[in-house]
Coordinates of C-alpha atoms in Angstrom, one line a residue:
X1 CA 14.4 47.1 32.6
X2 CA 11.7 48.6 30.1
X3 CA 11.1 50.3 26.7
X4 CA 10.8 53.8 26.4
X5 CA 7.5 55.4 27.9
X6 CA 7.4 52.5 29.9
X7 CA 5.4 50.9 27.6
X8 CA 6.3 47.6 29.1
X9 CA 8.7 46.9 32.1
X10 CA 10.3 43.7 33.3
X11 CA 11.7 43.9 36.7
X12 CA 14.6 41.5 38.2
X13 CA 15.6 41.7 41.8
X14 CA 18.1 40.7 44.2
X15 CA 15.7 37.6 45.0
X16 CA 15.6 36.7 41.3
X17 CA 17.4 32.8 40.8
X18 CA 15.6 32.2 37.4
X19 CA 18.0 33.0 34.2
X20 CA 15.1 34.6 31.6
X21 CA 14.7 36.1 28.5
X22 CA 12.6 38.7 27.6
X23 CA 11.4 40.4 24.0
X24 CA 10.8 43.9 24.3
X25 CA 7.3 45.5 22.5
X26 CA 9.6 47.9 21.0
X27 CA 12.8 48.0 18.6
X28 CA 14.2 50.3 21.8
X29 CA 14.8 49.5 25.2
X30 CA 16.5 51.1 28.6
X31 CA 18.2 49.6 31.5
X32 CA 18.2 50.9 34.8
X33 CA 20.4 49.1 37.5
X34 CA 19.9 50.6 41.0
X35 CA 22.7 48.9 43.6
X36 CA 22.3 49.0 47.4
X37 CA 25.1 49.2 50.1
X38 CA 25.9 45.5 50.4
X39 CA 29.3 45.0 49.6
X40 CA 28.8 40.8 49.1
X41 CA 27.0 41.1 45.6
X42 CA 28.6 40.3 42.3
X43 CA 26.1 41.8 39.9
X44 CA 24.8 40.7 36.8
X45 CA 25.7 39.9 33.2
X46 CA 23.5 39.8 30.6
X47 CA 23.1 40.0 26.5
X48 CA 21.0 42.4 24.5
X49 CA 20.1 41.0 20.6
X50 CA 19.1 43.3 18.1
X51 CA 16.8 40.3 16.6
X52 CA 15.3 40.5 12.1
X53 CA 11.8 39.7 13.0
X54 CA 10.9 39.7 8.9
X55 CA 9.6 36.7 7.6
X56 CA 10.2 37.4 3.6
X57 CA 6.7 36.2 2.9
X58 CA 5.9 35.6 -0.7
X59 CA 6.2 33.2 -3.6
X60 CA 9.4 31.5 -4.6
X61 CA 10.3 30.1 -8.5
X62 CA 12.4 27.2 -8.8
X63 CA 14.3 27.0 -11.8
X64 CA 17.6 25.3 -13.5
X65 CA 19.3 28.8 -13.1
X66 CA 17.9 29.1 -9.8
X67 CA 17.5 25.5 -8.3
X68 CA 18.1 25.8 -4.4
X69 CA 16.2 27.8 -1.9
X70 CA 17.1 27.9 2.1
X71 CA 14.0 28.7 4.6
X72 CA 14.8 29.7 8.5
X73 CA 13.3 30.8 11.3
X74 CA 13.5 35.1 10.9
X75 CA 16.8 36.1 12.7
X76 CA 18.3 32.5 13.4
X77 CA 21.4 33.2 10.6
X78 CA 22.2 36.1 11.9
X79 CA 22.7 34.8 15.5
X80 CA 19.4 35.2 17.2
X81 CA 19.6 32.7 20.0
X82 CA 15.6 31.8 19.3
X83 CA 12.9 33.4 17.4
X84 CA 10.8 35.8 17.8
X85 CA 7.0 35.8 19.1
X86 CA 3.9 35.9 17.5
X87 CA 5.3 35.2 13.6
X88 CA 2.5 34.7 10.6
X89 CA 5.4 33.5 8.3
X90 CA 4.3 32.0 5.2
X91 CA 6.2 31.3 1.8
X92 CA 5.1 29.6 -2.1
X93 CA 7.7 27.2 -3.6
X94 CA 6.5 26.8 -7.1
X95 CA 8.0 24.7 -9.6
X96 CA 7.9 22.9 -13.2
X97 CA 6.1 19.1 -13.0
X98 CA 9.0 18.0 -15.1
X99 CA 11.1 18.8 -12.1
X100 CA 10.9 17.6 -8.0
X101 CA 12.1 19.1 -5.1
X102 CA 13.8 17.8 -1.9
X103 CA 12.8 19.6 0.8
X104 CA 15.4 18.3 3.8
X105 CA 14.8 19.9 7.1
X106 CA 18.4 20.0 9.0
X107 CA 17.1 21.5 11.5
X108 CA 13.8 21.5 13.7
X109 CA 13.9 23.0 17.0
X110 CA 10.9 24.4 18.3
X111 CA 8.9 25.5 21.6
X112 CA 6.8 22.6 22.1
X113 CA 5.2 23.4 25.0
X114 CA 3.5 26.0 23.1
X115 CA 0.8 25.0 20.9
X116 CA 0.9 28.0 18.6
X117 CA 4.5 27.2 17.7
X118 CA 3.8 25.1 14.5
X119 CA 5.2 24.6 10.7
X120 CA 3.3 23.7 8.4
X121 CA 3.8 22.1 4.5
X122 CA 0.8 21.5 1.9
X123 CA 0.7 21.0 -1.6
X124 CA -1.0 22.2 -4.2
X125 CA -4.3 20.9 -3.4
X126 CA -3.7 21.8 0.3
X127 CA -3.1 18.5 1.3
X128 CA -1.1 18.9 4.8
X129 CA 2.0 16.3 4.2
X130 CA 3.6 17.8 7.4
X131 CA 3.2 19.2 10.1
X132 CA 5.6 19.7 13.6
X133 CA 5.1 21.2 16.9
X134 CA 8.6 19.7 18.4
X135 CA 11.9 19.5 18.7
X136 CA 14.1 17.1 16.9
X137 CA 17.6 16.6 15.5
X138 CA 16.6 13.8 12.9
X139 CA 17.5 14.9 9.4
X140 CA 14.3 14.6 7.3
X141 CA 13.8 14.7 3.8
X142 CA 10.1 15.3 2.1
X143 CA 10.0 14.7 -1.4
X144 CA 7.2 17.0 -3.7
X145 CA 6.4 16.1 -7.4
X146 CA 3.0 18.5 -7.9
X147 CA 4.4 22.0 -8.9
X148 CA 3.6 23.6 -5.3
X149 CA 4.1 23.3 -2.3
X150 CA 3.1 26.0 0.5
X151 CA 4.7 26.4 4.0
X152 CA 3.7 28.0 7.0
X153 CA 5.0 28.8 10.1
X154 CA 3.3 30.5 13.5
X155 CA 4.5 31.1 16.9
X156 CA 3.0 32.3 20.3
X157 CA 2.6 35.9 20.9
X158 CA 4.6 35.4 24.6
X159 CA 7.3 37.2 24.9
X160 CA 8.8 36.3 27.9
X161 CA 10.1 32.6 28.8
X162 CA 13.2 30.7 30.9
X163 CA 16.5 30.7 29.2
X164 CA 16.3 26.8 28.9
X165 CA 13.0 26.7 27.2
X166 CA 14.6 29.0 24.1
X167 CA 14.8 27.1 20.9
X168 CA 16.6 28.0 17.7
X169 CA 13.9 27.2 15.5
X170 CA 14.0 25.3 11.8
X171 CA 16.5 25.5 8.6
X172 CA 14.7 24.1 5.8
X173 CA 17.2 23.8 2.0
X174 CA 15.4 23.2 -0.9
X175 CA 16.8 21.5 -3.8
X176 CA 14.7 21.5 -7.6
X177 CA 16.0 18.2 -9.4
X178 CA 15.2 17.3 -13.5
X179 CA 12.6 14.0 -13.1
X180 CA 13.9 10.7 -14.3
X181 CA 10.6 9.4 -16.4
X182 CA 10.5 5.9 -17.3
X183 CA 7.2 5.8 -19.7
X184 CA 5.5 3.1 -20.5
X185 CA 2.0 3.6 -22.9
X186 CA -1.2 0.9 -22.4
X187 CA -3.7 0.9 -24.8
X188 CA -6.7 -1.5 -23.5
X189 CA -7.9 -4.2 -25.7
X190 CA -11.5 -7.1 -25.9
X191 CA -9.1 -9.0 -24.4
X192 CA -6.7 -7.1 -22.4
X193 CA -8.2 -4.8 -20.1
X194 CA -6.8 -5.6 -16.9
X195 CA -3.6 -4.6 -15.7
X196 CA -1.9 -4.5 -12.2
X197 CA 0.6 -1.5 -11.0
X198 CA 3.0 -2.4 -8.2
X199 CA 6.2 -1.9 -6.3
X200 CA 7.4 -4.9 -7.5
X201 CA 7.8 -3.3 -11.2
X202 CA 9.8 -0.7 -10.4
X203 CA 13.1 -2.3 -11.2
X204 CA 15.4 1.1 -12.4
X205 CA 15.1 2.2 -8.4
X206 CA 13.6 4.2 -6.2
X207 CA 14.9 8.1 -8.0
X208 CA 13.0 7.4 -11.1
X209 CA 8.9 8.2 -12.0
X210 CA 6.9 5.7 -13.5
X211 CA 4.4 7.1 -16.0
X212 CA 1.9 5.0 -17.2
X213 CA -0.5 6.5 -20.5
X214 CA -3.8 4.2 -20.5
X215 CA -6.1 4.3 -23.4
X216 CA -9.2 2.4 -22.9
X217 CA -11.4 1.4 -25.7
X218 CA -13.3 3.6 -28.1
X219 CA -16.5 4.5 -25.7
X220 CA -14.8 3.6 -22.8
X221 CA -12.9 5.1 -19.3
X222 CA -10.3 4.5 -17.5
X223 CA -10.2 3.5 -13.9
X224 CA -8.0 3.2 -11.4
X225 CA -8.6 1.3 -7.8
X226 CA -5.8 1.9 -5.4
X227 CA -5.9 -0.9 -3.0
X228 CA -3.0 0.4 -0.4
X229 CA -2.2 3.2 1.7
X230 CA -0.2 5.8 -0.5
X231 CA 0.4 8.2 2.4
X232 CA 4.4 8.5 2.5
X233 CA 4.8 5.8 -0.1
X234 CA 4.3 7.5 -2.5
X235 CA 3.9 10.9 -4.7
X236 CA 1.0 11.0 -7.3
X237 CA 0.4 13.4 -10.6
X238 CA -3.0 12.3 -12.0
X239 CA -4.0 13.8 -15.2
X240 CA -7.1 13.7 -17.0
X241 CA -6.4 12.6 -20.5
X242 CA -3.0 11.8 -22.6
X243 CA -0.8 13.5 -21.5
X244 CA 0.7 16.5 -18.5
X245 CA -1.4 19.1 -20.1
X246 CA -4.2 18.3 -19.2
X247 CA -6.1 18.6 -16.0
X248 CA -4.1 17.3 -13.1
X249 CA -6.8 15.6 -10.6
X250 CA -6.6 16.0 -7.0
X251 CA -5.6 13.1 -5.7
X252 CA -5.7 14.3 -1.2
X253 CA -8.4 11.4 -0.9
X254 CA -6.4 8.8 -1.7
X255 CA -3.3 9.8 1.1
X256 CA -6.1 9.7 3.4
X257 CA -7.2 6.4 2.8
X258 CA -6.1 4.0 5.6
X259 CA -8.4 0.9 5.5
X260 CA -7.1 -1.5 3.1
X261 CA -10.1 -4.1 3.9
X262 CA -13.1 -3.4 1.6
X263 CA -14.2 -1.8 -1.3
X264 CA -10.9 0.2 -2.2
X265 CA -10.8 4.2 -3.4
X266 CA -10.7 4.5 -7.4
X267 CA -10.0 7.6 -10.0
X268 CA -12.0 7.4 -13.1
X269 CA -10.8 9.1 -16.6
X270 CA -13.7 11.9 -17.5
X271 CA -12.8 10.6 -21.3
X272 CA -10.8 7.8 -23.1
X273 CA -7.2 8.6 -21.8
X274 CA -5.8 8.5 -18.9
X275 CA -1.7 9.7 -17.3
X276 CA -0.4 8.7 -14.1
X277 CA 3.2 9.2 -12.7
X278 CA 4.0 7.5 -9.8
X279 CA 6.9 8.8 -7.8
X280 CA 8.4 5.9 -5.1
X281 CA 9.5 7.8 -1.6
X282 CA 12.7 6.7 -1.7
X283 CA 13.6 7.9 1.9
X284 CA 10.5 5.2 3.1
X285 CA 12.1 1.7 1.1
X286 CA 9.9 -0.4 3.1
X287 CA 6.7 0.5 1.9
X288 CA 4.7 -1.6 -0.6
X289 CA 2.2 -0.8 -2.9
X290 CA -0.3 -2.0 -5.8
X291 CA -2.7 -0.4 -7.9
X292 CA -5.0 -1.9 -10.3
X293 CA -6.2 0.0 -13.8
X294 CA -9.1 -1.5 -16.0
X295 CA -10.6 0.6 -19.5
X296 CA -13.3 -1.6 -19.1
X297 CA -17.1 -0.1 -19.2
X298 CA -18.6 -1.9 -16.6
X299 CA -22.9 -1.6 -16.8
X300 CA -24.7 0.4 -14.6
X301 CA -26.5 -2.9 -13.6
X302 CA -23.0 -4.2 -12.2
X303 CA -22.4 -4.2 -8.1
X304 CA -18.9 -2.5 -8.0
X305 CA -15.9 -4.8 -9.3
X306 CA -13.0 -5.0 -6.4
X307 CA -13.1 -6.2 -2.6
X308 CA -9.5 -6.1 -1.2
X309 CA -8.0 -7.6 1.9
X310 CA -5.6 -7.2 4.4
X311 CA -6.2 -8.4 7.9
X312 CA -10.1 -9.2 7.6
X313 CA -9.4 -13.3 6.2
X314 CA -13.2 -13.8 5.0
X315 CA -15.1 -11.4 3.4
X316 CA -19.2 -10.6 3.9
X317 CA -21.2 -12.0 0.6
X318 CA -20.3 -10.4 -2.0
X319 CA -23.6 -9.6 -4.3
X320 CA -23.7 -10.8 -8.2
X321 CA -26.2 -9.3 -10.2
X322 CA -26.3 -8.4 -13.8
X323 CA -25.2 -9.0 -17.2
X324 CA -21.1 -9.3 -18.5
X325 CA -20.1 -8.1 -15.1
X326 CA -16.4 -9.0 -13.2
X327 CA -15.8 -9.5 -9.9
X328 CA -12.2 -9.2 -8.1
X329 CA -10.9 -10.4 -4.6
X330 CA -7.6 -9.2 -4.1
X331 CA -4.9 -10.4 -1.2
X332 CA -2.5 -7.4 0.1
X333 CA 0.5 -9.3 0.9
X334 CA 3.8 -9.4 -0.9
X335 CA 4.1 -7.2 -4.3
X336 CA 5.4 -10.1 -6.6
X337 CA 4.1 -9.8 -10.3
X338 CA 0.8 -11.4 -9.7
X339 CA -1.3 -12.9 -12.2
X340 CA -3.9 -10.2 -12.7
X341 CA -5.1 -11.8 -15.8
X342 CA -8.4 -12.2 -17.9
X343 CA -6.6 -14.4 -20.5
X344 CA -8.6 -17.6 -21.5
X345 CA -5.4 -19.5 -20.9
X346 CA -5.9 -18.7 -17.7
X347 CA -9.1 -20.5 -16.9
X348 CA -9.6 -22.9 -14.0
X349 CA -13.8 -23.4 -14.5
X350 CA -16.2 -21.9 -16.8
X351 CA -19.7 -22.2 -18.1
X352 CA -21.9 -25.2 -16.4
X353 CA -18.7 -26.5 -14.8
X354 CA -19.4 -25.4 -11.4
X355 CA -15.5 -27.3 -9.5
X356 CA -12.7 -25.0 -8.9
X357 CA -9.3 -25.7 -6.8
X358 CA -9.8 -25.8 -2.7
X359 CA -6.9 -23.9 -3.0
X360 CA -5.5 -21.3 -6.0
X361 CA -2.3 -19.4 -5.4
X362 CA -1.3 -16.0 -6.1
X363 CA -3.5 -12.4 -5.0
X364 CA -6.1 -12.1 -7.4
X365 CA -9.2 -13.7 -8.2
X366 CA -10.8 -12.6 -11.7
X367 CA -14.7 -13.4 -12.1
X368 CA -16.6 -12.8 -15.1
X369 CA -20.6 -13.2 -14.7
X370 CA -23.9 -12.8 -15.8
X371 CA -26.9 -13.4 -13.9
X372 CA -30.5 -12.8 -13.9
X373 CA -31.3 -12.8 -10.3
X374 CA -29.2 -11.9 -7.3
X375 CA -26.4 -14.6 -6.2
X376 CA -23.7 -13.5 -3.6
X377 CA -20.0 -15.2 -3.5
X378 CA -17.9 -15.4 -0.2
X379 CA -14.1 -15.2 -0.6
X380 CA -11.8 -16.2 2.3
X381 CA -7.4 -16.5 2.3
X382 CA -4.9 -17.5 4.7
X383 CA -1.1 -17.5 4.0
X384 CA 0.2 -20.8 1.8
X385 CA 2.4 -23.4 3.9
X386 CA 3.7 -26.9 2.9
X387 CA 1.0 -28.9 3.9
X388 CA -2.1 -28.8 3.0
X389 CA -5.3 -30.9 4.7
X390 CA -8.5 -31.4 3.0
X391 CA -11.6 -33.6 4.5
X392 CA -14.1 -35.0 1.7
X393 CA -17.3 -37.1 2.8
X394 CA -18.7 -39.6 0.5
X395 CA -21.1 -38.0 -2.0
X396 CA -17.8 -34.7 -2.5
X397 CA -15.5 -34.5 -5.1
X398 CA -12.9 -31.7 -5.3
X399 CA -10.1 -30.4 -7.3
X400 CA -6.4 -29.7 -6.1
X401 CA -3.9 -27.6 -7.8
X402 CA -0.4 -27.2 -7.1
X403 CA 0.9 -23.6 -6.4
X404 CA 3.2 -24.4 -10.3
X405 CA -0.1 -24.5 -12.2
X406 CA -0.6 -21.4 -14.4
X407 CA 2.0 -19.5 -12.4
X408 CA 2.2 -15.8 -12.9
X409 CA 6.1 -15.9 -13.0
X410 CA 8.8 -18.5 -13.2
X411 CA 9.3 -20.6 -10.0
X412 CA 11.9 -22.1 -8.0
X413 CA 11.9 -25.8 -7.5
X414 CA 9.6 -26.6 -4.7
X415 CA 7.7 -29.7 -2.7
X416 CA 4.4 -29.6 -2.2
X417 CA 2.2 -32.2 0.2
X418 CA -1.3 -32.7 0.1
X419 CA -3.6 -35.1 2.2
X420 CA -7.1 -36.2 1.3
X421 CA -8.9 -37.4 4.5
X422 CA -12.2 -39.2 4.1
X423 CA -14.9 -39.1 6.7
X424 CA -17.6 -41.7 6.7
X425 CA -19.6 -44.7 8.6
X426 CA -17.6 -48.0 7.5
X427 CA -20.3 -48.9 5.5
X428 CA -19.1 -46.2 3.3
X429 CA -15.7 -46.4 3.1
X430 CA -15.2 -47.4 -0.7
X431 CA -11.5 -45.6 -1.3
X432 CA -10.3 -42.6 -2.7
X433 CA -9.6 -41.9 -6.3
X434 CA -7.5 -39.2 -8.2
X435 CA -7.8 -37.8 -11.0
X436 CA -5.1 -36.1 -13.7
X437 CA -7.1 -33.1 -15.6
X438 CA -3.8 -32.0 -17.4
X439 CA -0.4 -33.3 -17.4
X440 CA 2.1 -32.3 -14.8
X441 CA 4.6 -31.8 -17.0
X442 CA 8.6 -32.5 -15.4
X443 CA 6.5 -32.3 -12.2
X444 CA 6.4 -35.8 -10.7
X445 CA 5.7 -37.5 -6.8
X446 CA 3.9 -40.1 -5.1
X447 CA 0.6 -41.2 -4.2
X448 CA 0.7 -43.2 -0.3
X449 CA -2.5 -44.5 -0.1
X450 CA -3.5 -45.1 3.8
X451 CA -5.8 -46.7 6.5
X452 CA -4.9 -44.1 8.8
X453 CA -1.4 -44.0 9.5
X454 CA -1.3 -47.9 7.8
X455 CA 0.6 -47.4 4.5
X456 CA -1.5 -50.1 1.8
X457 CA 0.3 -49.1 -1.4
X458 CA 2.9 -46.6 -2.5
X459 CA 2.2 -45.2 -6.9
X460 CA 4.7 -43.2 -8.5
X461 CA 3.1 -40.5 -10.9
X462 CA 3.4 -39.8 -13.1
X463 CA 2.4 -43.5 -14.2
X464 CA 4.4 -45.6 -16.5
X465 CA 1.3 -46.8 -17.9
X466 CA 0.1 -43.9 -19.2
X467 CA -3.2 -43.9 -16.8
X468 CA -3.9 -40.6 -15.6
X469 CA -6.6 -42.1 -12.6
X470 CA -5.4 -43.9 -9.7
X471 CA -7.7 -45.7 -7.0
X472 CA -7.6 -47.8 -3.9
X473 CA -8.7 -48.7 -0.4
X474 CA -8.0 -46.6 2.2
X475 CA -9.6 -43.4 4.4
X476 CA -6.6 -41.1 2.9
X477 CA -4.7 -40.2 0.6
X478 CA -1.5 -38.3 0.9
X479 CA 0.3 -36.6 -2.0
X480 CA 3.4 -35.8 -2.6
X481 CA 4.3 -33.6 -5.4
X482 CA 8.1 -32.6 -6.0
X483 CA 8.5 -29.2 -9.0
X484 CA 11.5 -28.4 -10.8
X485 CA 10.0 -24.9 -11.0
X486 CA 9.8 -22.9 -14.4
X487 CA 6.5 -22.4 -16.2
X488 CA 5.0 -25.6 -17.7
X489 CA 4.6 -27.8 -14.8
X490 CA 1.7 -28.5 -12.3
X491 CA -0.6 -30.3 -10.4
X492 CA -4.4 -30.2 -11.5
X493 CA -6.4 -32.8 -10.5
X494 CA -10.4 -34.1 -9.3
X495 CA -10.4 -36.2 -6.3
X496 CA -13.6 -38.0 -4.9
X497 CA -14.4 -40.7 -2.9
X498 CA -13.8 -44.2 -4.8
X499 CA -16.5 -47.3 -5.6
X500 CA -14.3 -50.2 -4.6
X501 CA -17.1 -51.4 -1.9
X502 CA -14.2 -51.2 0.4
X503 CA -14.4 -52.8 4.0
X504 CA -13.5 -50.7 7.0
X505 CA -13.8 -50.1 11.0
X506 CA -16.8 -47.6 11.7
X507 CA -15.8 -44.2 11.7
X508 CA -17.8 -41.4 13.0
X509 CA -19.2 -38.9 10.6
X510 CA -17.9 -35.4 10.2
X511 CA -18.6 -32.5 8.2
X512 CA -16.7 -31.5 5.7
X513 CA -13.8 -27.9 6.1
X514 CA -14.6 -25.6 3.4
X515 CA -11.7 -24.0 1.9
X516 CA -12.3 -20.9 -0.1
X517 CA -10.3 -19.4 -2.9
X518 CA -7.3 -17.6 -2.5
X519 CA -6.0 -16.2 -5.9
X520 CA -4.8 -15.7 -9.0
X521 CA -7.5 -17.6 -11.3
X522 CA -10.2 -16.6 -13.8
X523 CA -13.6 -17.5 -13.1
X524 CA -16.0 -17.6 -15.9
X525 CA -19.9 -18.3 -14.5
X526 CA -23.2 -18.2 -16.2
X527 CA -26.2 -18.3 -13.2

């Protein structure tokens, strides 16, 4: 069998137990059949395809009068049983940002075993958001938000291969659909120049963009840190001032970003304003995300602002230096509203008040510094649980606060424990004392004063009395605090070792568990 002028010729003999197929170099071809005299053969069958090897490369324009666009493999609608070799197929989809697309690929069945048989999506900023050499059945759906997006599509220039390694190639329908905006327009304030953007606010659904319009102050620029992997989360349109005329930002970085432990990636505003539309992948409802936004001119004297975490539980020291500087420590976990805050209302320790809670609940901490020489601060987390063991030596005092105080959001009822543990000689062992710093509001419990597992005296608090101190004998102190929930309850209180000259059996001498912060306070420090 061969084209005309024997250009190229494929021969199949007697001996030949292989089914193939075979492209010719040619639209033409012959076939020659030459039989001998034995009388036991049965001949052959074969097919001969007259196979559309155009690819109809070129731009496409999605419109309402024109919203839906179907992409194949040349030839496969037309019956081609596979498609053809060595293709340079390439095609534009542009589109309005007030509209998206749905690209769903029904169909995806290439020649894997040939390297050179790839397709190939981008966007606009060439950013590849797929790319397949294989064969699959699974219905997929790719969702594009930018205006563009660009596909290519190559395959090997054999021409000859086994009748079970043909493949039918890829049908790709393209849908344009009118975005659903949600708008929401944050002008930065002194006061209010903080704000936290995350999964968890996106309450109309997954089929809706959020667009956010942040104004920093007069003088001032916006910034954005990203503190989770976007890749298939999400779809970003960045612009670069108030609104979607003006300069869309490439934003291919950021989807490359994979480390979520460390200084996180960040956008910054070239003037005042700022517009970002955030598009959820609704066909990936797992996925979690948070960004942060400050319009807040940090000086140049400032180390940079945000350290995030994710599986590293302790971070390296941190360095402070300069003057009306802020420092954030940020927990990636679960995407509740989260108590980003720099309100005063919010403060747990300021000026020469150097005490903060062993433990402080939420995913942020907020610290606002100056300092003339160079200080470092370590921050460390671990996931909360019901119990919660702290050891204090003699000469240590501490404060506790219950996960209720300050909340970010309403809370459940809940029961919280605490034990105080202290570790001394016996000649030390003068008692434990607590001490209220605020009222706990409906929240109430009891105090169980111990010599180790020996229970001396049971106090209910909070105390008809009125007394907001309690203190007694005993190497620990276990508390148990009960929450209705809501806002305006909480634990907050100083515990230290007591002065009652206590007698007790020698203990040995320990040193004390250090239990950094874990989130959700403001921190106000003058060094």
């Amino acid at each position: 069998m061969g084209s005309p002028r024997g250009l190229t010729v494929h021969i199949i003999t007697k001996d030949s137990r292989n089914l193939y197929f075979q492209f010719a170099s040619t639209s033409r071809i012959s076939i020659k059949f030459n039989s001998d005299a034995i009388v036991e053969g049965v001949g052959f069958i074969g097919s001969v395809y007259n196979i559309d090897c155009t690819c109809n490369s070129g731009d496409h324009h999605l419109s309402e009068e024109s919203p839906f666009l179907r992409l194949t493999t040349p030839g496969l609608l037309s019956g081609a049983p596979t498609y053809c070799p060595n293709l340079r197929c390439y095609w534009t989809i542009k589109f309005s940002t007030k509209y998206e697309i749905v690209l769903t690929i029904s169909m995806l069945n290439l020649r894997s075993y040939m390297e050179e048989d790839v397709l190939t999506m981008t966007d606009r900023f060439g950013r590849i958001i797929f790319r397949a050499n294989s064969d699959t059945s699974e219905l997929r759906k790719i969702l594009i938000t930018s205006g563009k997006i660009s596909l290519n599509f190559t395959s090997s220039p054999i021409t000859g291969f086994p009748l079970l390694a043909i493949k039918s190639g890829f049908i790709i329908e393209t849908t344009l659909l009118k975005k659903i905006v949600s708008r929401k327009k944050i002008a930065f304030t002194d006061t209010n120049f903080l704000i936290e953007i995350s999964t968890k606010q996106f309450y109309e659904g997954l089929n809706v963009t959020y667009e956010y319009a942040l104004t920093a102050r007069p003088g001032n620029k916006v910034t954005i840190y990203f503190l989770t992997a976007l890749n298939d989360v999400m779809n970003l349109n960045i612009y670069d001032g108030p609104n979607t005329t003006a300069t869309i930002l490439d934003p291919s970085i950021l989807y490359a970003n994979f480390t979520q432990d460390g200084y996180p990636l960040k956008i910054v505003s070239s003037e005042q304003h700022l517009l970002i539309q955030i598009r959820p992948n609704p066909y990936n409802i797992n996925a979690k995300t948070a960004l942060q936004s400050y319009g807040y001119r940090l000086a140049t004297s400032c180390p940079p602002m945000v350290w995030s975490a994710s599986t590293v539980l302790r971070t390296p020291a941190i360095r402070l230096s300069g003057s009306n500087c802020i420092s954030i420590f940020h927990v990636n976990r679960d995407y509740d509203p989260s108590g980003l805050t720099t309100n005063a209302s919010n403060l747990v320790t300021s000026g020469s008040d150097r005490q903060y809670p062993n433990l402080i609940y939420g995913l942020y901490v907020v610290m606002l510094y100056n300092s003339t020489q160079d200080n470092s601060v370590t921050y460390s987390w671990r996931k909360g649980s019901f119990a919660t063991t702290i050891l204090i030596t003699p000469n240590e005092s501490g404060i506790i606060m219950s996960e209720d105080y300050l909340p970010a959001y309403p809370l459940s009822s809940f029961k919280q424990q605490f034990s105080i543990e202290l570790v001394a000689e016996s000649h030390q062992m003068n008692g434990i004392r607590i001490e209220f710093l605020r009222s706990p509001g409906h929240g109430h419990g009891t105090f169980q004063f111990k010599q180790y597992n020996k229970l001396l005296e049971e106090i209910t608090f909070p105390m008809s009395d009125g007394k907001l101190y309690s203190e007694r004998c005993g190497n620990k102190l276990i508390i148990e605090y009960f929450s209705p929930g809501g806002t305006s309850n909480g634990l907050y209180a100083r515990y230290r070792a007591g002065s009652l000259g206590c007698n007790s059996g020698s203990m040995a001498l320990h040193s004390t568990t250090s239990i950094a912060v874990s989130v959700t306070v403001l921190f106000w420090l003058r060094f």
